[in-house]
Coordinates of C-alpha atoms in Angstrom, one line a residue:
X1 CA 0.0 0.0 0.0
X2 CA 1.2 3.5 -0.8
X3 CA 1.9 5.7 2.2
X4 CA 3.0 8.6 0.1
X5 CA 1.9 12.0 1.3
X6 CA 0.8 14.8 -1.0
X7 CA 4.0 16.8 -0.7
X8 CA 6.3 15.7 -3.5
X9 CA 8.6 18.4 -4.9
X10 CA 8.9 19.4 -8.5
X11 CA 12.3 17.6 -8.8
X12 CA 10.8 14.4 -7.4
X13 CA 8.0 14.5 -10.0
X14 CA 10.6 15.4 -12.7
X15 CA 12.7 12.3 -11.7
X16 CA 9.6 10.1 -12.2
X17 CA 8.9 11.5 -15.6
X18 CA 12.5 11.4 -16.7
X19 CA 12.6 7.7 -15.8
X20 CA 9.4 7.2 -17.8
X21 CA 10.6 9.0 -20.9
X22 CA 14.2 7.7 -20.8
X23 CA 12.8 4.5 -22.2
X24 CA 13.0 2.1 -25.0
X25 CA 9.9 3.5 -26.8
X26 CA 11.6 7.0 -26.9
X27 CA 14.7 5.5 -28.5
X28 CA 12.6 3.3 -30.7
X29 CA 10.5 6.3 -32.0
X30 CA 13.7 8.1 -32.9
X31 CA 15.3 5.2 -34.7
X32 CA 12.1 4.5 -36.6
X33 CA 11.2 8.1 -37.7
X34 CA 14.7 8.7 -39.0
X35 CA 14.0 6.3 -41.8
X36 CA 11.7 9.1 -43.2
X37 CA 13.0 12.3 -41.7
X38 CA 16.2 14.3 -41.6
X39 CA 17.8 14.7 -38.1
X40 CA 16.6 18.4 -38.0
X41 CA 13.1 17.3 -38.8
X42 CA 13.2 14.5 -36.2
X43 CA 14.3 17.0 -33.4
X44 CA 11.5 19.4 -34.5
X45 CA 8.9 16.5 -34.4
X46 CA 10.1 15.6 -30.9
X47 CA 9.6 19.1 -29.6
X48 CA 6.2 19.6 -31.2
X49 CA 4.8 16.1 -30.3
X50 CA 5.9 16.0 -26.7
X51 CA 4.9 19.7 -26.2
X52 CA 1.3 18.9 -27.3
X53 CA 1.1 15.9 -24.9
X54 CA 2.5 18.2 -22.1
X55 CA -0.3 20.6 -22.7
X56 CA -3.1 18.1 -21.9
X57 CA -0.9 16.4 -19.4
X58 CA -0.6 19.6 -17.5
X59 CA -4.4 20.3 -17.7
X60 CA -5.1 16.9 -16.2
X61 CA -2.4 17.3 -13.6
X62 CA -3.9 20.6 -12.2
X63 CA -7.2 18.9 -11.5
X64 CA -5.6 15.7 -10.2
X65 CA -3.7 17.7 -7.6
X66 CA -6.7 19.9 -6.7
X67 CA -8.8 16.8 -6.1
X68 CA -6.1 14.3 -5.2
X69 CA -7.5 11.8 -7.7
X70 CA -5.8 9.2 -10.0
X71 CA -6.6 8.9 -13.7
X72 CA -9.7 6.6 -13.3
X73 CA -11.1 8.6 -10.4
X74 CA -10.6 11.8 -12.4
X75 CA -12.6 10.3 -15.2
X76 CA -15.6 9.5 -13.0
X77 CA -17.3 12.9 -13.6
X78 CA -17.1 12.7 -17.4
X79 CA -17.6 8.9 -17.9
X80 CA -19.7 8.1 -14.8
X81 CA -18.8 6.0 -11.8
X82 CA -19.1 2.7 -13.6
X83 CA -18.2 4.0 -17.0
X84 CA -14.9 5.3 -15.9
X85 CA -14.0 2.0 -14.4
X86 CA -15.1 -0.1 -17.3
X87 CA -13.7 2.1 -20.0
X88 CA -10.8 4.1 -18.6
X89 CA -9.7 1.7 -15.9
X90 CA -9.8 -1.4 -18.2
X91 CA -8.1 0.3 -21.1
X92 CA -5.3 1.6 -18.9
X93 CA -4.9 -1.8 -17.3
X94 CA -4.7 -3.6 -20.7
X95 CA -2.5 -1.0 -22.2
X96 CA -0.1 -1.2 -19.3
X97 CA 0.0 -5.0 -19.6
X98 CA 0.9 -4.7 -23.3
X99 CA 3.6 -2.0 -22.8
X100 CA 5.0 -4.0 -19.9
X101 CA 5.2 -7.1 -22.2
X102 CA 6.9 -5.3 -25.1
X103 CA 9.6 -3.8 -22.9
X104 CA 10.1 -7.0 -20.9
X105 CA 10.6 -8.8 -24.2
X106 CA 13.2 -6.2 -25.3
X107 CA 15.0 -6.6 -21.9
X108 CA 14.9 -10.4 -22.4
X109 CA 16.3 -10.3 -25.9
X110 CA 19.1 -7.9 -24.8
X111 CA 20.1 -10.1 -21.8
X112 CA 20.2 -13.3 -23.9
X113 CA 22.2 -11.6 -26.6
X114 CA 24.8 -10.4 -24.2
X115 CA 25.0 -13.8 -22.4
X116 CA 25.8 -15.4 -25.8
X117 CA 28.2 -12.9 -27.1
X118 CA 30.2 -12.2 -23.9
X119 CA 30.0 -15.4 -21.9
X120 CA 29.2 -17.9 -24.8
X121 CA 26.2 -19.0 -22.8
X122 CA 23.0 -19.8 -24.7
X123 CA 20.2 -18.3 -22.5
X124 CA 16.6 -18.7 -23.6
X125 CA 14.9 -15.4 -24.5
X126 CA 11.7 -16.7 -22.9
X127 CA 13.5 -17.5 -19.6
X128 CA 15.3 -14.2 -19.8
X129 CA 12.0 -12.3 -20.4
X130 CA 10.4 -14.1 -17.5
X131 CA 13.3 -13.4 -15.1
X132 CA 13.4 -9.6 -15.9
X133 CA 9.6 -9.3 -15.9
X134 CA 9.4 -10.6 -12.4
X135 CA 12.3 -8.4 -11.2
X136 CA 10.6 -5.3 -12.7
X137 CA 7.1 -5.9 -11.4
X138 CA 8.3 -6.5 -7.9
X139 CA 9.6 -2.9 -7.9
X140 CA 6.2 -1.6 -8.8
X141 CA 4.3 -3.7 -6.4
X142 CA 5.7 -1.8 -3.4
X143 CA 4.3 1.5 -4.6
X144 CA 5.1 5.0 -5.6
X145 CA 8.0 5.7 -3.2
X146 CA 9.9 2.7 -4.6
X147 CA 9.3 3.9 -8.2
X148 CA 10.6 7.3 -7.1
X149 CA 13.8 5.8 -5.6
X150 CA 14.4 3.5 -8.5
X151 CA 14.4 6.6 -10.8
X152 CA 16.8 8.5 -8.5
X153 CA 19.3 5.7 -8.8
X154 CA 18.7 4.6 -12.4
X155 CA 18.4 8.1 -14.1
X156 CA 22.1 9.1 -13.4
X157 CA 23.2 5.7 -14.5
X158 CA 21.3 5.9 -17.7
X159 CA 22.7 9.3 -18.5
X160 CA 26.3 8.2 -17.9
X161 CA 25.9 5.0 -20.0
X162 CA 24.1 6.8 -22.9
X163 CA 26.7 9.5 -23.0
X164 CA 29.5 6.9 -23.1
X165 CA 27.7 5.0 -25.9
X166 CA 27.4 8.2 -27.9
X167 CA 31.1 9.0 -27.5
X168 CA 32.0 5.5 -28.7
X169 CA 29.5 5.6 -31.5
X170 CA 30.5 9.0 -32.8
X171 CA 34.3 8.4 -32.6
X172 CA 35.7 9.5 -36.0
X173 CA 32.3 10.8 -37.2
X174 CA 31.5 14.5 -37.5
X175 CA 28.2 16.0 -36.7
X176 CA 28.3 17.5 -40.2
X177 CA 28.0 14.0 -41.6
X178 CA 25.1 13.1 -39.3
X179 CA 23.2 16.3 -40.1
X180 CA 23.8 15.7 -43.8
X181 CA 22.0 12.4 -43.6
X182 CA 19.1 12.1 -46.2
X183 CA 16.3 9.6 -45.5
X184 CA 15.4 6.9 -48.0
X185 CA 11.7 7.8 -47.9
X186 CA 9.8 11.0 -46.9
X187 CA 7.2 11.7 -44.3
X188 CA 5.5 15.0 -43.5
X189 CA 6.3 16.8 -40.3
X190 CA 2.6 16.8 -39.3
X191 CA 2.2 13.0 -39.8
X192 CA 5.3 12.4 -37.7
X193 CA 4.0 14.6 -34.9
X194 CA 0.7 12.7 -35.0
X195 CA 2.6 9.4 -34.7
X196 CA 4.6 10.7 -31.7
X197 CA 1.5 12.0 -30.0
X198 CA -0.3 8.7 -30.5
X199 CA 2.5 6.6 -29.1
X200 CA 3.1 8.7 -26.0
X201 CA -0.4 9.9 -25.2
X202 CA -0.9 7.1 -22.7
X203 CA 1.7 8.8 -20.5
X204 CA -0.4 12.0 -20.5
X205 CA -3.6 10.1 -19.7
X206 CA -2.1 8.2 -16.7
X207 CA -0.2 11.3 -15.4
X208 CA -2.7 11.9 -12.6
X209 CA -1.5 8.6 -11.1
X210 CA 1.8 10.2 -10.2
X211 CA 1.2 14.0 -10.3
X212 CA -1.6 13.9 -7.7
X213 CA 1.2 13.5 -5.1
X214 CA 2.7 16.9 -5.9
X215 CA 2.6 19.7 -3.4
X216 CA 0.7 22.1 -5.7
X217 CA -0.6 22.1 -9.2
X218 CA 2.3 24.4 -10.2
X219 CA 4.8 21.8 -8.8
X220 CA 3.2 19.1 -10.8
X221 CA 3.3 21.1 -14.1
X222 CA 6.9 22.3 -13.6
X223 CA 8.1 18.8 -12.6
X224 CA 6.4 17.2 -15.7
X225 CA 7.8 19.8 -18.1
X226 CA 11.3 19.6 -16.7
X227 CA 11.3 15.9 -16.5
X228 CA 9.7 15.1 -19.8
X229 CA 10.6 17.5 -22.5
X230 CA 14.4 17.6 -22.3
X231 CA 14.5 13.8 -21.9
X232 CA 12.1 13.2 -24.7
X233 CA 13.9 15.4 -27.2
X234 CA 17.3 14.0 -26.1
X235 CA 16.3 10.3 -26.3
X236 CA 14.4 10.6 -29.6
X237 CA 17.5 12.4 -31.1
X238 CA 19.9 9.8 -29.6
X239 CA 17.8 7.0 -31.1
X240 CA 17.9 8.7 -34.5
X241 CA 21.6 9.4 -34.4
X242 CA 22.5 5.8 -33.4
X243 CA 20.2 4.5 -36.2
X244 CA 22.0 6.8 -38.8
X245 CA 25.5 5.7 -37.7
X246 CA 24.7 2.0 -37.3
X247 CA 22.6 1.8 -40.4
X248 CA 19.6 0.0 -38.8
X249 CA 16.4 1.0 -36.9
X250 CA 16.4 -2.2 -34.8
X251 CA 17.2 -0.7 -31.4
X252 CA 18.5 -3.9 -29.9
X253 CA 20.8 -4.4 -32.9
X254 CA 21.9 -0.8 -32.7
X255 CA 23.2 -1.2 -29.2
X256 CA 24.7 -4.6 -30.0
X257 CA 26.8 -2.9 -32.7
X258 CA 28.2 -0.4 -30.3
X259 CA 31.0 -2.8 -29.3
X260 CA 30.5 -2.8 -25.5
X261 CA 27.8 -5.5 -24.9
X262 CA 27.6 -5.3 -21.1
X263 CA 27.2 -1.5 -21.2
X264 CA 24.7 -1.9 -24.0
X265 CA 22.7 -4.5 -22.0
X266 CA 22.8 -2.2 -18.9
X267 CA 21.3 0.7 -20.9
X268 CA 18.6 -1.4 -22.5
X269 CA 17.6 -3.1 -19.2
X270 CA 17.6 0.2 -17.2
X271 CA 15.5 2.1 -19.6
X272 CA 13.0 -0.7 -19.8
X273 CA 13.0 -1.1 -16.0
X274 CA 12.3 2.6 -15.2
X275 CA 9.4 2.9 -17.5
X276 CA 8.0 -0.6 -16.9
X277 CA 7.4 0.0 -13.2
X278 CA 5.2 2.9 -14.2
X279 CA 3.3 0.7 -16.6
X280 CA 2.7 -1.9 -13.9
X281 CA 1.8 0.7 -11.2
X282 CA -0.7 2.5 -13.4
X283 CA -2.1 -0.7 -14.7
X284 CA -2.7 -1.9 -11.1
X285 CA -4.5 1.3 -10.3
X286 CA -6.6 0.9 -13.4
X287 CA -7.6 -2.7 -12.6
X288 CA -8.2 -1.8 -9.0
X289 CA -10.8 0.8 -10.1
X290 CA -12.3 -1.5 -12.7
X291 CA -13.1 -4.2 -10.1
X292 CA -14.0 -1.8 -7.3
X293 CA -11.2 -2.9 -5.1
X294 CA -9.8 -0.8 -2.2
X295 CA -6.3 0.6 -2.1
X296 CA -5.0 -2.3 -0.1
X297 CA -5.4 -4.5 -3.1
X298 CA -3.3 -2.3 -5.4
X299 CA -0.1 -4.3 -4.9
X300 CA -2.0 -7.5 -6.0
X301 CA -3.5 -5.9 -9.1
X302 CA -0.1 -4.5 -9.9
X303 CA 1.4 -7.9 -9.6
X304 CA -1.3 -9.3 -12.0
X305 CA -0.5 -6.6 -14.6
X306 CA 3.2 -7.4 -14.4
X307 CA 2.8 -11.1 -14.6
X308 CA 0.4 -11.0 -17.5
X309 CA 2.7 -8.5 -19.2
X310 CA 5.6 -10.8 -18.6
X311 CA 3.7 -13.7 -20.1
X312 CA 3.0 -11.5 -23.2
X313 CA 6.8 -10.8 -23.3
X314 CA 7.6 -14.5 -23.2
X315 CA 5.2 -15.0 -26.1
X316 CA 7.1 -12.4 -28.1
X317 CA 4.6 -9.5 -28.2
X318 CA 7.4 -7.3 -29.6
X319 CA 6.7 -8.7 -33.0
X320 CA 3.2 -7.1 -32.8
X321 CA 4.6 -3.7 -31.8
X322 CA 3.2 -1.7 -34.8
X323 CA -0.3 -3.2 -34.6
X324 CA -0.5 -2.6 -30.8
X325 CA 0.7 1.0 -31.2
X326 CA -2.0 1.7 -33.8
X327 CA -4.8 0.4 -31.5
X328 CA -3.6 2.1 -28.4
X329 CA -3.0 5.4 -30.2
X330 CA -6.7 5.3 -31.2
X331 CA -8.2 4.2 -27.9
X332 CA -6.4 6.3 -25.3
X333 CA -5.9 9.9 -26.4
X334 CA -9.6 10.7 -26.7
X335 CA -10.0 9.9 -23.0
X336 CA -8.0 13.1 -22.3
X337 CA -10.2 15.2 -24.5
X338 CA -13.3 14.2 -22.7
X339 CA -11.9 14.7 -19.2
X340 CA -10.4 18.1 -20.1
X341 CA -13.7 19.3 -21.7
X342 CA -15.6 18.4 -18.6
X343 CA -13.3 20.0 -16.0
X344 CA -12.5 23.2 -18.0
X345 CA -15.5 23.8 -20.2
X346 CA -18.3 22.1 -18.2
X347 CA -20.3 23.9 -15.6
X348 CA -20.2 21.2 -12.9
X349 CA -18.1 22.3 -9.9
X350 CA -18.5 19.2 -7.7
X351 CA -15.6 16.8 -7.2
X352 CA -17.4 13.8 -8.9
X353 CA -20.8 12.5 -9.8
X354 CA -21.8 9.0 -8.6
X355 CA -24.2 8.1 -11.5
X356 CA -23.3 4.9 -13.2
X357 CA -22.8 6.2 -16.7
X358 CA -22.3 9.6 -18.3
X359 CA -23.4 8.7 -21.8
X360 CA -22.3 12.1 -23.2
X361 CA -18.8 11.3 -22.1
X362 CA -18.9 7.7 -23.5
X363 CA -20.4 8.8 -26.9
X364 CA -17.8 11.6 -27.1
X365 CA -15.0 9.2 -26.5
X366 CA -16.3 6.8 -29.2
X367 CA -16.5 9.8 -31.6
X368 CA -12.8 10.5 -31.0
X369 CA -11.8 6.9 -31.4
X370 CA -13.8 6.7 -34.6
X371 CA -11.9 9.7 -36.0
X372 CA -8.6 7.9 -35.5
X373 CA -9.8 4.6 -36.9
X374 CA -11.8 5.8 -39.9
X375 CA -10.0 8.9 -41.1
X376 CA -6.8 8.9 -43.2
X377 CA -5.4 12.1 -41.8
X378 CA -1.8 12.9 -40.8
X379 CA -3.1 14.4 -37.6
X380 CA -5.8 11.9 -36.7
X381 CA -4.3 11.1 -33.3
X382 CA -4.4 14.8 -32.4
X383 CA -7.9 15.2 -33.9
X384 CA -9.1 12.3 -31.7
X385 CA -8.4 14.3 -28.6
X386 CA -9.9 17.6 -30.0
X387 CA -13.0 15.9 -31.5
X388 CA -13.8 14.0 -28.3
X389 CA -13.5 17.2 -26.2
X390 CA -15.6 19.2 -28.7
X391 CA -18.3 16.6 -28.8
X392 CA -18.5 16.5 -25.0
X393 CA -18.8 20.3 -24.7
X394 CA -21.3 20.5 -27.6
X395 CA -23.6 17.7 -26.5
X396 CA -23.6 19.0 -22.9
X397 CA -24.4 22.5 -24.2
X398 CA -27.2 21.2 -26.4
X399 CA -28.8 19.2 -23.7
X400 CA -28.8 22.2 -21.3
X401 CA -30.4 24.4 -24.0
X402 CA -33.1 21.8 -24.6
X403 CA -33.7 21.5 -20.9
X404 CA -34.1 25.3 -20.5
X405 CA -36.6 25.5 -23.4
X406 CA -38.7 22.9 -21.5
X407 CA -39.0 20.1 -24.0
X408 CA -37.8 17.7 -21.3
X409 CA -37.8 18.0 -17.5
X410 CA -34.1 17.0 -16.9
X411 CA -32.2 17.9 -13.9
X412 CA -28.5 18.7 -14.0
X413 CA -27.4 15.2 -12.9
X414 CA -29.6 13.5 -15.5
X415 CA -27.0 14.1 -18.2
X416 CA -24.8 11.6 -16.3
X417 CA -27.4 8.8 -16.3

């Protein structure tokens, strides 16, 4: 059980977010986008994409600190008491399991590769994934304060190892050569920004799980910006540079080619560890809410998320990374649009509404998800957030106008039933 008090400083929050962003997906996004972007364009995309996520992350964080609510609890007012648990809680829980599995799989592959190349020991990837998955989930089971201390220890280590890897990789290569790189194919900046937003939006949606512990809303926002943006731009750029120099976008293969396998393995495991504990922790909170469990059961639901994620890693879910990313980028971002529209543009001032379902919120979320799935637009992931928020505001406004005219005798809380 968490005994964390609501007095976390901005640098504590920043450490959490740095640990989350200094992750395998951040490197992977950079190594993947550089196939279709120049390095200058990749850096611009990182700044724009993460800044957009930081905007709605900050809006959610202000309310989470004011009300001291996690992501699912914050969604109760706009999705309804049961709706938030079934939709938001379950989606966050499943998404967390999947991300945990993908990163555990990467850690397992890395460990097995190093064992073979350095010690000439054939170590099963499945066993390796199982081993590291259990180690990672146990960290998350003990709660927020252990996640915080893991990041305090791991973040400096990651920075040192990454800098060393860059020095080794860039030996004899000038920055002029790297910036002169021309991609084989071409992608628009807007499309690339949309991809980045879709992939990292889950971090914005689950931000209340951690930022609710900040001393003040200002502390939460400053900590998030300081911890996320510099790390995000740096790691996406590093992933892109390593891909350019090593001639592949396979992030495990990139580090394998650096020439220092133990250091490479340490980097890959640390960056998956720091972000995986956040996936398991948020997933546990999500399942806790879905099944109406008290806080004392959070360690057990966290353990379930980690074990299921580990099983997915053992089964090789990394091979389905692209398909998974497409689905999650459609399902999760519109949740933020609905919650923000309710807290900032709605008229309800109470902390939460205990009605089972707010159908306006649910339909608005579906509209945002539909935009992402059905429209072929370069900015469909961003549109999903905007459309869901607009629909929520518009339908709420329309219902209130109809009520005032007198066609129906609805009370204020009826829109949530």
